[in-house]
Amino acid sequence: EPEVTQTPSHQVTQMGQEVILRCVPISNHLYFYWYRQILGQKVEFLVSFYNNEISEKSEIFDDQFSVERPDGSNFTLKIRSTKLEDSAMYFCASSGLPTRPQETQYFGPGTRLLVL
Amino acid sequence: TQLLEQSPQFLSIQEGENLTVYCNSSSVFSSLQWYRQEPGEGPVLLVTVVTGGEVKKLKRLTFQFGDARKDSSLHITAAQPGDTGLYLCAGAGRAGGTSYGKLTFGQGTILTVHP
């Protein structure tokens, strides 16, 4: 069964460093998302991406964050200058078959980011 | 801002008992999804409900979407230790809107089923 994959599974970085989190969505899905979950808190929406551009973003997704689909398979989240409060589990999700755009979101296993 | 209140937050029951988890909102959602999440892993989809009043069954799990598409429930019959885990509800978009994304999650229900 197709699944969303994410790398790395864990990332430890120093405050102020740049990190890139990678995701391979389910092939032939059209919509891509990033969410985060701070330990003990709700899963929070960060950004949605469709047709090579951001379709919606949350207040959390400020200028330090960017997303990109550099090729036909990868979807990346970049944090330019990490802060301690960026420590969280980051989940990628994808949805939307061409014939059924309003489709369920499928989540990857997550990347646990720890900023020291 | 759309909010989804999930209750109870914790549920500890004996094997064989029935239970219900609720998700409530003042907002209308275009669909509602239920996930199960294991520690350190991503949410795994259980079911999506789309139509107001819709009922879906998955073995011993019954999911219902409210008539007004503002609330949903998950009912487990004859719970088993293997049902132990974190259950999440998540509402998608706004009814009549064009945004399919931006899932709004509830805070989750931690279910423990004792043998």
Coordinates of C-alpha atoms in Angstrom, one line a residue:
Chain A
E1 CA 0.0 0.0 0.0
P2 CA 1.4 3.4 -0.9
E3 CA 2.6 5.5 2.0
V4 CA 4.2 8.9 2.8
T5 CA 7.8 8.7 3.8
Q6 CA 9.9 11.2 5.7
T7 CA 13.6 11.7 6.3
P8 CA 15.4 12.0 8.6
S9 CA 13.4 10.3 11.4
H10 CA 15.4 12.4 14.0
Q11 CA 17.3 15.6 13.7
V12 CA 19.3 17.4 16.3
T13 CA 20.5 20.9 15.5
Q14 CA 21.9 24.0 17.2
M15 CA 19.8 27.1 17.6
G16 CA 20.2 29.4 14.6
Q17 CA 21.1 26.6 12.2
E18 CA 19.1 25.8 9.1
V19 CA 17.3 22.5 8.8
I20 CA 15.6 20.8 5.8
L21 CA 13.0 18.1 6.5
R22 CA 12.2 15.9 3.6
C23 CA 9.1 14.1 2.5
V24 CA 8.0 11.8 -0.3
P25 CA 4.2 12.1 -0.7
I26 CA 2.1 9.3 -2.2
S27 CA 2.6 9.4 -5.9
N28 CA -0.2 10.9 -8.0
H29 CA -1.5 12.9 -4.9
L30 CA -1.9 16.6 -5.7
Y31 CA -2.0 18.3 -2.2
F32 CA 0.8 18.3 0.2
Y33 CA 0.9 19.5 3.8
W34 CA 3.2 20.0 6.8
Y35 CA 2.0 19.8 10.4
R36 CA 3.8 19.9 13.7
Q37 CA 3.2 18.5 17.1
I38 CA 5.0 19.9 20.1
L39 CA 5.3 17.3 22.8
G40 CA 2.1 16.9 24.7
Q41 CA 0.1 19.3 22.5
K42 CA -2.3 19.1 19.6
V43 CA -1.2 18.4 16.0
E44 CA -1.1 21.9 14.3
F45 CA -1.4 22.8 10.7
L46 CA 1.6 24.7 9.2
V47 CA 1.1 24.9 5.4
S48 CA -0.7 23.4 2.4
F49 CA 0.8 23.3 -1.1
Y50 CA -0.9 22.7 -4.4
N51 CA 0.1 23.2 -8.0
N52 CA 3.6 24.3 -7.0
E53 CA 2.5 27.1 -4.7
I54 CA 1.4 27.6 -1.1
S55 CA -2.4 27.5 -0.9
E56 CA -2.8 28.2 2.8
K57 CA -0.5 28.8 5.8
S58 CA -1.0 29.2 9.5
E59 CA 0.3 32.0 11.7
I60 CA 3.1 29.7 12.8
F61 CA 4.5 29.6 9.2
D62 CA 6.4 32.8 9.3
D63 CA 9.3 34.0 7.2
Q64 CA 11.7 31.5 8.8
F65 CA 9.8 28.7 7.1
S66 CA 9.6 27.7 3.4
V67 CA 8.4 24.8 1.4
E68 CA 9.5 23.5 -1.9
R69 CA 8.8 20.7 -4.3
P70 CA 12.2 20.5 -6.0
D71 CA 11.3 17.6 -8.3
G72 CA 8.4 15.3 -9.0
S73 CA 8.7 13.3 -5.9
N74 CA 10.1 15.3 -2.9
F75 CA 8.4 17.9 -0.8
T76 CA 10.6 19.8 1.7
L77 CA 10.2 22.0 4.7
K78 CA 13.1 24.4 5.4
I79 CA 13.5 26.3 8.7
R80 CA 16.1 29.0 8.1
S81 CA 17.2 29.8 11.6
T82 CA 15.9 27.4 14.1
K83 CA 14.7 28.4 17.5
L84 CA 14.3 26.4 20.7
E85 CA 10.5 26.5 20.3
D86 CA 10.8 24.8 16.9
S87 CA 11.5 21.5 18.7
A88 CA 8.6 19.3 17.7
M89 CA 7.5 16.3 15.7
Y90 CA 7.0 17.5 12.1
F91 CA 4.5 15.5 9.9
C92 CA 4.1 15.6 6.2
A93 CA 0.8 14.6 4.7
S94 CA -0.6 14.2 1.2
S95 CA -4.0 13.9 -0.4
G96 CA -6.1 14.4 -3.5
L97 CA -6.3 12.1 -6.4
P98 CA -6.9 13.9 -9.7
T99 CA -10.4 12.5 -9.9
R100 CA -11.2 12.9 -6.2
P101 CA -9.6 16.2 -5.0
Q102 CA -11.4 16.3 -1.7
E103 CA -9.6 13.3 -0.3
T104 CA -8.4 12.1 3.0
Q105 CA -4.9 13.1 4.2
Y106 CA -2.4 10.4 4.7
F107 CA 0.4 11.2 7.2
G108 CA 4.1 10.2 7.2
P109 CA 5.9 8.8 10.3
G110 CA 7.3 12.2 11.2
T111 CA 10.7 13.8 11.8
R112 CA 11.5 14.5 15.4
L113 CA 13.4 17.8 15.5
L114 CA 15.3 18.9 18.6
V115 CA 16.9 22.3 18.7
L116 CA 19.6 22.8 21.4
Chain B
T1 CA -10.6 30.1 14.1
Q2 CA -12.0 26.6 14.0
L3 CA -11.7 24.6 17.2
L4 CA -12.5 20.9 17.8
E5 CA -13.1 19.8 21.4
Q6 CA -12.4 16.2 22.0
S7 CA -13.6 14.3 25.1
P8 CA -12.7 12.6 27.3
Q9 CA -9.0 13.3 27.3
F10 CA -8.3 10.0 29.2
L11 CA -10.3 6.8 29.3
S12 CA -9.3 3.7 31.3
I13 CA -11.7 0.7 31.0
Q14 CA -11.7 -3.0 31.3
E15 CA -11.7 -5.4 28.4
G16 CA -15.2 -6.1 27.1
E17 CA -16.6 -2.7 28.0
N18 CA -18.0 -0.2 25.5
L19 CA -16.9 3.4 25.1
T20 CA -17.6 6.5 23.2
V21 CA -15.3 9.4 22.3
Y22 CA -16.8 12.8 21.2
C23 CA -15.6 15.6 19.0
N24 CA -17.6 18.8 19.1
S25 CA -17.2 22.2 17.4
S26 CA -19.2 25.3 16.8
S27 CA -17.9 25.3 13.2
V28 CA -19.1 23.2 10.2
F29 CA -16.6 21.0 8.6
S30 CA -16.7 19.6 5.1
S31 CA -15.4 16.2 6.4
L32 CA -14.1 14.7 9.6
Q33 CA -11.4 12.2 9.9
W34 CA -10.5 9.9 12.7
Y35 CA -6.9 8.8 13.3
R36 CA -5.1 6.6 15.7
Q37 CA -1.5 7.6 16.7
E38 CA 1.1 5.4 18.3
P39 CA 3.9 7.0 20.4
G40 CA 6.5 8.5 18.1
E41 CA 4.6 7.8 15.0
G42 CA 2.4 9.6 12.5
P43 CA -1.4 9.5 12.7
V44 CA -2.9 6.5 10.9
L45 CA -6.3 7.0 9.3
L46 CA -9.2 5.0 10.6
V47 CA -12.1 6.6 8.7
T48 CA -13.4 9.7 6.9
V49 CA -17.0 10.8 7.3
V50 CA -18.3 13.4 4.8
T51 CA -22.1 13.5 4.8
G52 CA -24.2 14.9 7.7
G53 CA -25.7 11.9 9.7
E54 CA -23.3 9.5 8.1
V55 CA -22.5 6.3 10.1
K56 CA -19.5 4.1 9.2
K57 CA -18.5 0.9 10.8
L58 CA -15.0 -0.6 11.0
K59 CA -15.3 -4.0 12.8
R60 CA -16.1 -3.0 16.4
L61 CA -15.6 0.7 15.8
T62 CA -18.6 2.9 14.8
F63 CA -18.1 6.4 13.6
Q64 CA -20.9 9.0 13.3
F65 CA -20.9 12.5 11.7
G66 CA -23.5 14.9 13.2
D67 CA -26.4 16.0 11.0
A68 CA -25.0 19.6 11.1
R69 CA -21.5 18.4 10.4
K70 CA -20.2 20.1 13.6
D71 CA -19.7 17.0 15.7
S72 CA -18.7 13.4 15.5
S73 CA -18.4 10.3 17.7
L74 CA -16.4 7.1 17.9
H75 CA -18.0 4.2 19.6
I76 CA -16.0 1.0 20.4
T77 CA -17.9 -2.1 21.3
A78 CA -16.4 -4.8 23.5
A79 CA -13.0 -3.0 23.8
Q80 CA -9.8 -5.1 23.7
P81 CA -6.3 -4.4 25.0
G82 CA -5.2 -4.0 21.4
D83 CA -7.5 -0.9 21.1
T84 CA -5.2 0.9 23.6
G85 CA -3.8 4.0 22.0
L86 CA -4.3 7.7 21.2
Y87 CA -7.4 8.5 19.1
L88 CA -7.6 11.8 17.2
C89 CA -10.4 13.5 15.4
A90 CA -9.6 16.1 12.7
G91 CA -12.0 18.4 10.8
A92 CA -11.2 19.4 7.3
G93 CA -12.0 22.7 5.5
R94 CA -15.3 24.5 5.8
A95 CA -18.5 23.4 4.3
G96 CA -18.9 25.2 1.0
G97 CA -15.4 26.4 1.0
T98 CA -12.6 25.7 -1.4
S99 CA -9.9 24.7 1.1
Y100 CA -9.5 21.0 1.3
G101 CA -6.6 21.2 3.6
K102 CA -5.9 22.6 7.0
L103 CA -7.0 19.8 9.2
T104 CA -8.0 21.1 12.7
F105 CA -7.2 18.4 15.2
G106 CA -8.8 17.7 18.6
Q107 CA -6.5 17.2 21.6
G108 CA -6.9 13.5 21.5
T109 CA -8.2 10.7 23.7
I110 CA -5.8 8.4 25.4
L111 CA -7.5 5.0 25.7
T112 CA -6.3 2.3 28.0
V113 CA -8.0 -1.1 27.9
H114 CA -7.0 -3.4 30.8
P115 CA -7.1 -7.1 30.3

